[in-house]
Structures are given as C-alpha cells and as structure tokens.
Coordinates of C-alpha atoms in Angstrom, one line a residue:
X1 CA 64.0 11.4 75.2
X2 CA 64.6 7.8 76.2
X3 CA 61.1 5.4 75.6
X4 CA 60.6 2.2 76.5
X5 CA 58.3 -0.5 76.8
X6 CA 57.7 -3.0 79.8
X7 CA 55.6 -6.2 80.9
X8 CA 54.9 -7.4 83.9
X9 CA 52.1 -9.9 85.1
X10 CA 50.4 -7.1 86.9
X11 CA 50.2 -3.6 86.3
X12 CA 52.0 -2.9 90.1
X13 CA 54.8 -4.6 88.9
X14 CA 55.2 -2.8 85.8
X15 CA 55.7 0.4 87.3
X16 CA 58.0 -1.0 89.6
X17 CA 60.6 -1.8 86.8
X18 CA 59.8 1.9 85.3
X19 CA 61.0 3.3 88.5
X20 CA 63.8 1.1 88.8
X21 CA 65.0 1.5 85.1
X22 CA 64.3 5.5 84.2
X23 CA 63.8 6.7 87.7
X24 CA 60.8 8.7 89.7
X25 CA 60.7 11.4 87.0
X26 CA 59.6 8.9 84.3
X27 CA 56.1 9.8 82.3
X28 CA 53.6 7.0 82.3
X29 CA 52.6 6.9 78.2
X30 CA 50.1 4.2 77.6
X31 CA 49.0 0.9 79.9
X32 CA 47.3 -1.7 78.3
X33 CA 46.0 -5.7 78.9
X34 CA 48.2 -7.9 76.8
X35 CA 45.1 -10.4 74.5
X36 CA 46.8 -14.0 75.4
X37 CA 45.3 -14.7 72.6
X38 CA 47.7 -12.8 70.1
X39 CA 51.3 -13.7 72.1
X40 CA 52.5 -17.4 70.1
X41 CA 54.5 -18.4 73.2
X42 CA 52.7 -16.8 76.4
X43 CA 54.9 -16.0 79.2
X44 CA 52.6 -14.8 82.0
X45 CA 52.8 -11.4 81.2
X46 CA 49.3 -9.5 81.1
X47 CA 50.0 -6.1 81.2
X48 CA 52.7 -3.4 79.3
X49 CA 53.3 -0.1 80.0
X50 CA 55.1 2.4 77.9
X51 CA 57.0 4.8 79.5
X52 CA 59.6 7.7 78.5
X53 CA 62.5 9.6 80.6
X54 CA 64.0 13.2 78.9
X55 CA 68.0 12.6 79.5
X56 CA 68.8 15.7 79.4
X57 CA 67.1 17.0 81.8
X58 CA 66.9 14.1 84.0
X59 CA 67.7 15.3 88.1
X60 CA 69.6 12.6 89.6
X61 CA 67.9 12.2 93.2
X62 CA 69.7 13.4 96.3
X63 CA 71.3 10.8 98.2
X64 CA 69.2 9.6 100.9
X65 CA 71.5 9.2 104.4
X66 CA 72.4 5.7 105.6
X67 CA 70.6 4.4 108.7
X68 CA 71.6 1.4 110.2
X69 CA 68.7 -1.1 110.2
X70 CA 67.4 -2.5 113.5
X71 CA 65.9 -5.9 113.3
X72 CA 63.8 -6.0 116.0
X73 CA 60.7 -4.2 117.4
X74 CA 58.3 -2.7 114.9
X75 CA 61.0 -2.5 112.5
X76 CA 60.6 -6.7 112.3
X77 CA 57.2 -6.3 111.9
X78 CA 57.2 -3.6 109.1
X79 CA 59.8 -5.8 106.7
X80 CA 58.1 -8.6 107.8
X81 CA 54.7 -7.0 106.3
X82 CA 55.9 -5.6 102.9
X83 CA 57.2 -9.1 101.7
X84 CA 53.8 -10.3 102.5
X85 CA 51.9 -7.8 100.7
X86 CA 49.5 -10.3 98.3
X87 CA 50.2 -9.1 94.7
X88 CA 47.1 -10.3 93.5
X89 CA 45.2 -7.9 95.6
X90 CA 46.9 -5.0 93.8
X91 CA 45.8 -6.8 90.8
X92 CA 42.4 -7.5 91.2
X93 CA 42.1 -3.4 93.4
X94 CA 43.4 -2.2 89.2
X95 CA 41.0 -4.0 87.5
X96 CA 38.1 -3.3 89.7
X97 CA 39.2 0.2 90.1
X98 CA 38.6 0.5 93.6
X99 CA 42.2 1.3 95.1
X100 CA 43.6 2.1 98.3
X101 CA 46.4 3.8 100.3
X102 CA 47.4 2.4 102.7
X103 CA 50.1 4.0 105.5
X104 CA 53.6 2.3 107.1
X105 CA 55.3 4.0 109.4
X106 CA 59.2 3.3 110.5
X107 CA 59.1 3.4 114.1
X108 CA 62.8 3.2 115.4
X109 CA 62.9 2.7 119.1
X110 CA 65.2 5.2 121.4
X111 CA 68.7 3.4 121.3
X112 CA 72.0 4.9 121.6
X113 CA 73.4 3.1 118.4
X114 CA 70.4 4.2 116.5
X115 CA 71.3 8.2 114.8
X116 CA 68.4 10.3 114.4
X117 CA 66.3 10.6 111.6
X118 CA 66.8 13.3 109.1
X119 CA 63.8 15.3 108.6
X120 CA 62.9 14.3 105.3
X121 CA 62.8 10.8 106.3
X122 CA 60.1 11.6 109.2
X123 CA 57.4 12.2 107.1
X124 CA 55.3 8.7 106.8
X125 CA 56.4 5.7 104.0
X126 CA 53.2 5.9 101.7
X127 CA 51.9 3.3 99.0
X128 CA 49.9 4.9 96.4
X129 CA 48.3 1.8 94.1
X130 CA 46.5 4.4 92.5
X131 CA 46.6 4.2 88.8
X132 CA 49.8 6.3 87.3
X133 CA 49.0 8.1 84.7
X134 CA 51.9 10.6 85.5
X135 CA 55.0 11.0 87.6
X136 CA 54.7 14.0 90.2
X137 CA 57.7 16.4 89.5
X138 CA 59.6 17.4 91.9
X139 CA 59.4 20.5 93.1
X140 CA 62.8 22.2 92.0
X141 CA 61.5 20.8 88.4
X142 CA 58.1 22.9 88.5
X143 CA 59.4 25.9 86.3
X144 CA 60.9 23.9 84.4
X145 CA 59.7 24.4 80.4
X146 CA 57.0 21.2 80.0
X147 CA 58.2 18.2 78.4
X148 CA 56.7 17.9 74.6
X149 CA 55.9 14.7 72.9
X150 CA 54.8 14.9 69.8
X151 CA 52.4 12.4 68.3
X152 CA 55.3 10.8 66.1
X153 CA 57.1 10.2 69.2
X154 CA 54.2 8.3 70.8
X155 CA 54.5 4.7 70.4
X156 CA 50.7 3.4 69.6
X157 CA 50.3 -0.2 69.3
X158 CA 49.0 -1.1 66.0
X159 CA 46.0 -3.0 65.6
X160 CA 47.0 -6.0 63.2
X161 CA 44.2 -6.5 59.7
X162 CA 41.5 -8.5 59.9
X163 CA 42.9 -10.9 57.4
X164 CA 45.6 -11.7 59.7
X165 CA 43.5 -11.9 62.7
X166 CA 41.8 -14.7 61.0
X167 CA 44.3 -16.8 59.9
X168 CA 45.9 -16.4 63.8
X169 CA 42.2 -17.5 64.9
X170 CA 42.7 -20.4 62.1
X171 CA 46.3 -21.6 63.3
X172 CA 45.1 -21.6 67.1
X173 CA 41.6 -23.6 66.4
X174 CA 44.1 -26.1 64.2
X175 CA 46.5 -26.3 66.7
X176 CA 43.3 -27.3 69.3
X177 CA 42.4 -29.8 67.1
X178 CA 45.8 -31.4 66.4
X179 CA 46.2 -31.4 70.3
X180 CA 43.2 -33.1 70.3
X181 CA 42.8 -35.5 68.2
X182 CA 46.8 -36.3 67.2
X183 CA 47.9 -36.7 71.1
X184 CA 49.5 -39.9 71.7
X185 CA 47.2 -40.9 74.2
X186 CA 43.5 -41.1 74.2
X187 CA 41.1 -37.9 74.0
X188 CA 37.6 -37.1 74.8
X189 CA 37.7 -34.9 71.5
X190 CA 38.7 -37.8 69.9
X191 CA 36.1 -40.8 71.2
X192 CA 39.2 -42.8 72.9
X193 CA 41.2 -43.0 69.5
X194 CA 44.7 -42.1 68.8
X195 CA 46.7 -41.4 65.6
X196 CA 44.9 -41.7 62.5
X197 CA 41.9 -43.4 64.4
X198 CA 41.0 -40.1 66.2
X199 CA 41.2 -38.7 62.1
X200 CA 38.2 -40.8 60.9
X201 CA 36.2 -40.5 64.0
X202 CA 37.1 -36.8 63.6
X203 CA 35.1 -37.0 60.1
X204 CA 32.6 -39.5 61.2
X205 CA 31.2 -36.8 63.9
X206 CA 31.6 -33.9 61.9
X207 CA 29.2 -35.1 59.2
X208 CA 26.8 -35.7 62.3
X209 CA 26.9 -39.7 62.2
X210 CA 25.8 -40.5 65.9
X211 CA 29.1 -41.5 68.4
X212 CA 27.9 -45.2 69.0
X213 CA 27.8 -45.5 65.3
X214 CA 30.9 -44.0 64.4
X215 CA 32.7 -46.1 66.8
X216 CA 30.8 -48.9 65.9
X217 CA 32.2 -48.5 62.5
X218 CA 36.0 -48.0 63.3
X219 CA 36.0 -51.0 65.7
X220 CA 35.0 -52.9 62.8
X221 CA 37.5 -51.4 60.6
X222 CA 40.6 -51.7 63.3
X223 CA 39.5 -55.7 63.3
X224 CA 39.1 -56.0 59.5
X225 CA 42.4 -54.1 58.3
X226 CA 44.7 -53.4 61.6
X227 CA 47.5 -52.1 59.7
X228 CA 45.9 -49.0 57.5
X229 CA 49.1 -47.6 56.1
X230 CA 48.8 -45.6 53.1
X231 CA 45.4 -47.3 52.0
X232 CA 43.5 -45.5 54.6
X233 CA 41.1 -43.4 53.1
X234 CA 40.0 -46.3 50.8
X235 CA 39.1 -49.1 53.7
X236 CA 37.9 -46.4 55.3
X237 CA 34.8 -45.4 52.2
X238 CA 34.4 -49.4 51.5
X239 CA 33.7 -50.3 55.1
X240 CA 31.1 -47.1 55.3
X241 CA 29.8 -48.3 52.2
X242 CA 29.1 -51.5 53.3
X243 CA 27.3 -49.9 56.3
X244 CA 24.6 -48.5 54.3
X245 CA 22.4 -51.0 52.4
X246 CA 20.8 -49.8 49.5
X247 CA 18.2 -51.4 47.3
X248 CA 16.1 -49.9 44.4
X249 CA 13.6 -53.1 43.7
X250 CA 13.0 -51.7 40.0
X251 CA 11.6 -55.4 39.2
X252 CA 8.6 -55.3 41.2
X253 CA 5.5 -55.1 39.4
X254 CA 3.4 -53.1 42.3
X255 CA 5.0 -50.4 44.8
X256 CA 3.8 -48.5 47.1
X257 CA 4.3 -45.2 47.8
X258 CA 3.3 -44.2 51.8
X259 CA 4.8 -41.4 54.1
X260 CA 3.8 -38.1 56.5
X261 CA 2.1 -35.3 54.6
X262 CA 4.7 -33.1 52.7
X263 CA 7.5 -35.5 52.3
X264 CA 6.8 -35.2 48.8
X265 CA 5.0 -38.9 47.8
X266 CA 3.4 -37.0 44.7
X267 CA 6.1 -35.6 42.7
X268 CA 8.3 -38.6 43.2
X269 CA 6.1 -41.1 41.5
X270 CA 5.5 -38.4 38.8
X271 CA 9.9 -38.5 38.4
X272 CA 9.6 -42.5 38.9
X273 CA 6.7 -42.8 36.1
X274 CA 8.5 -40.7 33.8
X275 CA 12.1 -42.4 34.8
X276 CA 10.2 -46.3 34.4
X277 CA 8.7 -44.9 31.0
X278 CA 10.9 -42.9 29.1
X279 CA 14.1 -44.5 30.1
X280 CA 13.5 -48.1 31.4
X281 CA 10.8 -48.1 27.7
X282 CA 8.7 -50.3 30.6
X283 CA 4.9 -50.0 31.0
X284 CA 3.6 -48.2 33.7
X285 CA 0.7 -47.1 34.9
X286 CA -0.4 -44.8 37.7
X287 CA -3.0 -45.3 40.8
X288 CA -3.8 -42.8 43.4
X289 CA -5.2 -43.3 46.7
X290 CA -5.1 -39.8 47.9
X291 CA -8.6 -38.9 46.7
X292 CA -8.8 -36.0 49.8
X293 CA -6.6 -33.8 47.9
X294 CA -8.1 -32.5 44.7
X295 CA -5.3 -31.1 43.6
X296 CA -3.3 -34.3 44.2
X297 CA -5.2 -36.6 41.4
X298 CA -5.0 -32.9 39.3
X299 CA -1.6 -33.4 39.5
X300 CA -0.8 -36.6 38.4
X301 CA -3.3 -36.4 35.9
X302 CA -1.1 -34.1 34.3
X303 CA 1.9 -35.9 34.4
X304 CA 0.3 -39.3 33.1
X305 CA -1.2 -36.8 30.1
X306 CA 2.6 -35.9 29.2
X307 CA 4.1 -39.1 30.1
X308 CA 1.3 -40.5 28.4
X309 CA 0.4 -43.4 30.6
X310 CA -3.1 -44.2 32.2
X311 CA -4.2 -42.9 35.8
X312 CA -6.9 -44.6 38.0
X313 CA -8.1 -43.4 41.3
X314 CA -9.4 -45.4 43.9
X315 CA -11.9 -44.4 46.8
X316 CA -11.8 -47.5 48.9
X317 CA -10.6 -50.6 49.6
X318 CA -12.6 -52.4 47.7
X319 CA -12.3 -50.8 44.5
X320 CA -8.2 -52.0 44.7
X321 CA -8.6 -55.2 43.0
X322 CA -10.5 -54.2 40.6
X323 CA -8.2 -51.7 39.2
X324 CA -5.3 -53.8 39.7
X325 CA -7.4 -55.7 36.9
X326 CA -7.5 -52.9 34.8
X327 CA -3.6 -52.4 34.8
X328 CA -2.7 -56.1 34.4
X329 CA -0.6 -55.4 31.0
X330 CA 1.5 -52.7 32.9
X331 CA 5.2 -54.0 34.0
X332 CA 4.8 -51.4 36.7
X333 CA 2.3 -49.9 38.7
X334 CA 3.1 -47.2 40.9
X335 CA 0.7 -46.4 43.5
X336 CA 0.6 -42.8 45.2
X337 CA -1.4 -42.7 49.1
X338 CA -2.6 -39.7 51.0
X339 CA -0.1 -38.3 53.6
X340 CA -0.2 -40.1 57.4
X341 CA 0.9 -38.7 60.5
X342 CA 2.0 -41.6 62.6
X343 CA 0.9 -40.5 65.6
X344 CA -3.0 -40.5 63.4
X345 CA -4.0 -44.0 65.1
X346 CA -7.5 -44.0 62.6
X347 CA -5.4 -42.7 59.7
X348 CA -2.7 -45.3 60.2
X349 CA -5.5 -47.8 60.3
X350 CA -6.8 -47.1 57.3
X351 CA -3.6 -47.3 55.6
X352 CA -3.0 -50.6 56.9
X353 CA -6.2 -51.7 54.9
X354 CA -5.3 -50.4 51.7
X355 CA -1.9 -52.3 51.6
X356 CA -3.4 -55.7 53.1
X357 CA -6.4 -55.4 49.7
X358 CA -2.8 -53.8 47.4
X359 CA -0.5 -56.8 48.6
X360 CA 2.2 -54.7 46.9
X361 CA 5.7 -55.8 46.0
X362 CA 7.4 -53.5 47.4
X363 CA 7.1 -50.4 49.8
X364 CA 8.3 -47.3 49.5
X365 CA 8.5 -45.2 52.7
X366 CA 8.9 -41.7 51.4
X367 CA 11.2 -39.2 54.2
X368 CA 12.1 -35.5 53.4
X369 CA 16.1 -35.3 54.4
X370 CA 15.5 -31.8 56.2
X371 CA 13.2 -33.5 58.6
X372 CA 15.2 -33.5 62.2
X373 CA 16.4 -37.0 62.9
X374 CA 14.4 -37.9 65.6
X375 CA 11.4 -37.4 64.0
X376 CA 12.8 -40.2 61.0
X377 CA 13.3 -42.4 63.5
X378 CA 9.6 -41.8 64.9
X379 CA 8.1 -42.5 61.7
X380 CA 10.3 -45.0 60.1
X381 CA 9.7 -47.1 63.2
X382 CA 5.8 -46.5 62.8
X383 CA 5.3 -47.2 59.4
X384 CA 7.9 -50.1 59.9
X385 CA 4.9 -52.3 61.0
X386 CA 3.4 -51.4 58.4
X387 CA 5.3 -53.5 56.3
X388 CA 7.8 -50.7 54.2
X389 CA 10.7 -52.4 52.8
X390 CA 12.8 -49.6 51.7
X391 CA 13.0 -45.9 52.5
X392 CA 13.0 -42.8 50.1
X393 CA 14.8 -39.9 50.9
X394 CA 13.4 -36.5 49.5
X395 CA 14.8 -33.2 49.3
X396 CA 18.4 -33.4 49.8
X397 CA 18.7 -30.5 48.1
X398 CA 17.4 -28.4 51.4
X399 CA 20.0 -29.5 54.1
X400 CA 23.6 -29.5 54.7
X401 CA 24.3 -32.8 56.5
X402 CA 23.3 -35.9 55.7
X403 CA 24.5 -38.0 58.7
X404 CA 20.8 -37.8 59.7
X405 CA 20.0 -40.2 57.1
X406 CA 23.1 -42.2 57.4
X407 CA 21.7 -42.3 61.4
X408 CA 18.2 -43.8 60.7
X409 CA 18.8 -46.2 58.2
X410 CA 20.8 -47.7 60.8
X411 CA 18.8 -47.7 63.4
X412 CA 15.9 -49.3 61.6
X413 CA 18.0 -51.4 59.3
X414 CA 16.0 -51.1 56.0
X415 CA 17.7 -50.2 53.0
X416 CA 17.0 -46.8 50.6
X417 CA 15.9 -46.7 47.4
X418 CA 15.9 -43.5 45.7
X419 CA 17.0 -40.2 46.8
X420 CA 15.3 -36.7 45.1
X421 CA 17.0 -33.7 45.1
X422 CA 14.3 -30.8 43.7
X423 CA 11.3 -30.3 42.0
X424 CA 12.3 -30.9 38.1
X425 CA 10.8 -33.8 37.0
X426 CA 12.1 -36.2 35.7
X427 CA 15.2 -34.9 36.0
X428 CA 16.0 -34.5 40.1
X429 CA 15.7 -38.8 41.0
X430 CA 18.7 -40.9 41.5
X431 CA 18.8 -44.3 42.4
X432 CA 20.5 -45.3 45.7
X433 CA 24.7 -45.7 45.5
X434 CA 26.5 -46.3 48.6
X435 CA 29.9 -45.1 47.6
X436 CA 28.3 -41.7 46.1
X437 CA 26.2 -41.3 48.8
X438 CA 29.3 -41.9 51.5
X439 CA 31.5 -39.3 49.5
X440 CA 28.7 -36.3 50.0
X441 CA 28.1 -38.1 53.5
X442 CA 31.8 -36.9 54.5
X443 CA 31.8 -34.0 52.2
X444 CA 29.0 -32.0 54.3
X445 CA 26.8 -31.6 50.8
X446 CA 23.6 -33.1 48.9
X447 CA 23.7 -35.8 46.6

C-alpha cells in the first residue's frame, strides 16, 4: 500500500497530480481546506488530499493507440477550449457544491491520412468535476478481493493543543504589530511614526490617551530630546509628567467641595477631615450644604463624632457667613454641597449663590473615574464657570484605564488634586503625583 499526501490551490488540481502520480486506480482517503492561518510560510496552496495506491495489485493501463493529431477543424477548437477552461470555476462549482459535467467530443474529419478510430476511443471525452470520493475500478478488477485499510493505516491529521494554538495566535498578532508599528516607513497603526516613535505612540493609544494628544506629546518630545538613545523610557515619563498638572492647595483655609450626584463629594471630605486632622494635627471643621439628603448630614455627623471635629449645616445663603464665624479658629474648613447635574439650569444657579456668599479658597470639583469621558468633559466644562480650580478624581478603583482622565484634564487645563480609590476612610485618599499617576497611566491599572 503506497500513501501519499498532495496540495494543490484547488481541489481540481489535486486530483490531477493523484492521477498522474498513482494512476486511475488510486483511492481518494481524506480532502480537506488547508487554515492559512496555521502554514508559517503560505504558498498558495488551499486544499490537500490524501490518497493511497495497493502496488501489488496495481493493473498497469492498456496502451491506448497513437493517432496522429489534426490541427485544424474542430480538433483546433477542442484544444483550443481545454486550455481555456477557468480553474477558478471548478473551484468556486466545489465549494458551492453545485457541479457539472460537461461533454467534449473529438470530431476527426474524413481524410485519407487520418486512421480510424478504435472503438474504445469512440465513446465521448467526459469531465466529471464531481467530488471524488473513490476511483471507479475497472471492470476486470471487480472480483477482485476489496482493498482493506485499517484505521492505523489512515493518515488523520491531528488537531494541534489549544496551548499551542494560542501562542501561534500570539506570534501572528505580534508579528502584525511589529509590521506595524516597526516598518521603516510611516503607518496608519502607527499615527505617522517610525522606529521607536511608532513604540510610544503605541502605549500612548493603548492606555486610551486621545490621538491629537498623544501626538501632541511626541512632537514635543522629538523637539526637546531628538536623539532618545538608550534614555528613552525616561524622557518619555518626564515629558508625560509634565503634561499633567497637579495641585493639592492643602494651605487654603476654605474649600469647596461641588460635583454631579454620586461622584462621591461626601465620603471624600470625611477621608480629607480625617487626613487634615489626624495626620496634618491641623484644625478642621466640617460644613454641609446638602441639607436635601437626610442621610447626608447623618453621615458626616458621624464622622465629625469619631474624628472629633465640629459639624454645622447651613440651609441658605445667608446663614454662610455666619457660620464661617463660628469656625474662625479652624485652619481648615471643608465644605460638602448637594449633588448638581449640569444640565439642572435652577440647580446650577443656586450653586453659584452659595460659592459667591462662601468666597472659598479653593474649589474642588469632585469626578468619579468610571464616568465615560465625554460626560467629564461636559461637566468639567460646566462647573468650570463656576469658578473650580482643581478636579478630584473618585473611584479609580472601578475602571481599567485611566487615559480618560489623563484626556479631560487636558482639555480643560485645570490641575487635580486628590484621587480616591474605595470606600475605607481614611485610608483610600492620595494626593495627586504626576510620575505615579503616569506609571498606572501606561500600566492599564488604578492608582
């Protein structure tokens, strides 16, 4: 038993070098589509067949008599017709599996050089596209004792492991991405860089810093330090660093705390009170504005209790100055306000009054990090007129990016204060760093 396998770009092909290597008595054993995806250096074969022959019993063909060949008539027109035959119809008629047979016939005109046909060659030429799943046997072979294969003999492609499916998917995504962004010329993939360049935009992107910043950034980096060399990486943090102010204002005496509703104003300034108080040893007192929610002043009430620092509430306005008053021996006050929509023209407005009576020192707008960038941006722009002069990120803890944030403070240009990241308190409050909040920026992760 003689087995072998063959490719061809099309299954018609295939069968072709079957015939032409083990003969018309050959048995079709498995056809299958080659995956491109699994051949390392693809030739343009998509099909393989496997086929077997047995030797020993093998009937060599009879010769077929010689006729000499005219050239002209139908005879023209017939070669002329199979070398135009469009292999890509076979093709598409396997697929599909729609096929059909179609009929030539030799038609040898009446000529006195031209010898008669012998009668087995006056039966019609026939193309069967037909899928093969066996080789008719000739007649003289049909007592013949059946061929038998056992399973062993079968050849059955194996299936590789899914580990090592993976790490081909890996090598082929890596070796996208090093096309991409490591050509020698410019890429879309890349944002126009080259080299190393196409590397830090590369990052840039992936941690979901907008394009026109990310270029922004490099262009200033390619005219600061032209010649990286082997202090990439560092030029590379410092100049993103740079890029995003920060600014904690611990020294002013009255902040302001404003923001949307849930961004979580309330629990911050119980982490800041306890932070100003029991680290900072610095007086502080609390004043809350958000008299609509009950459970609100409830809430910081029992904070102040186990910070023990004093809590006043005000109901209006007016009553601002007067507490003020009351809290004039405090080094810091910290003042907590009822969550605003932006889009709330009447609740905006009476925001606006508060501060103007407050005059605070500084203001805090407070953002929650899992809030979808576009909607920072609408806010921060909002309360911008407001007067905030620095922005508070919350909840870190509950997203995976933060080029969001990265995103906004540079589109509204004011810096950030304080980031949160859970619900302990005192504990989950850090103040603002560039350089830490750049290396989470790039590592895909919270603060």
């Amino acid at each position: 038993m003689k087995m072998k396998k063959f490719t061809a770009a099309t299954i018609s092909e295939a069968y072709v070098k079957v015939k032409a290597e083990l003969g018309e008595d050959a048995l079709i054993l498995q056809t299958r589509n080659l995956p491109a995806s699994l051949i390392p250096f693809y030739n343009g074969d998509k099909v393989e067949v496997t086929a077997a022959i047995d030797e020993d019993n093998q009937i060599s063909p009879a010769p077929i008599p010689q006729m000499p060949v005219n050239t002209s008539g139908n005879n023209r027109e017939f070669l002329a017709r199979l070398k135009t035959i469009n292999a890509n119809e076979a093709e598409n008629e396997y697929k599909q599996g729609q096929f059909q047979q179609e009929e030539f016939q030799i038609h040898i005109p009446n000529s006195k050089q031209s010898a008669p046909l012998p009668p087995q060659m006056q039966t019609p030429i026939q193309e069967n596209t037909a899928p093969i799943t066996h080789i008719d046997v000739p007649q003289s072979k049909k007592n013949a004792p059946a061929l038998s294969i056992s399973d062993e003999e079968v050849i059955k492609p194996e299936e590789p492991p899914l580990h090592i499916m993976k790490i081909r998917d890996d090598l082929s995504d890596m070796k996208k991405l090093l096309t991409e962004i490591l050509a020698t010329g410019e890429s879309k993939a890349s944002g126009g860089y080259a080299g190393p360049w196409a590397i830090l935009y590369k990052r840039l992107v992936d941690s979901e810093i907008r394009d026109d910043f990310a270029k922004d950034l490099l262009d200033k980096l390619k005219k600061s330090t032209p010649n990286l060399g082997k202090h990439i990486t560092k030029e590379f943090f410092r100049e993103l660093a740079e890029s995003f102010p920060v600014s904690a204002c611990e020294n002013a005496k009255i902040q302001f705390f404003v923001g949307p509703t849930g961004a979580g104003k309330t629990t911050t300034i119980a982490k800041l009170a306890a932070y100003f108080s029991l680290e900072k040893k610095k007086k502080c007192s609390l004043i809350t504005t958000d008299t609509y929610r009950i459970s609100a002043i409830d809430q910081l009430r029992a904070y102040s209790e186990i910070i023990g620092i004093d809590l006043q509430a005000v109901y209006s306005p007016d009553d601002i100055q007067d507490v003020i008053q009351n809290c004039k021996y405090s080094d810091i006050i910290l003042v907590d306000s009822a969550g605003r929509s932006q889009k709330n023209r009447e609740h905006m407005d009476e925001l606006a009054a508060f501060m103007q009576e407050l005059n605070p020192d500084c203001v805090h707008l407070v953002l929650s990090a899992a809030t979808k960038e576009s909607d920072l941006i609408a806010i921060a722009n909002k309360y911008k007129k407001l007067g905030v002069s620095r922005l508070l990120f919350t909840k870190l803890d509950e997203t995976m990016r933060l080029g969001n944030i990265f995103n906004v403070v540079q589109t509204v240009g004011i810096p950030v204060s304080y980031f949160t990241i859970g619900q302990s308190v005192p504990d989950d409050i850090e103040t603002a760093q560039s350089t830490a909040f750049v290396k989470k920026l790039l590592e895909g992760s919270s603060i």
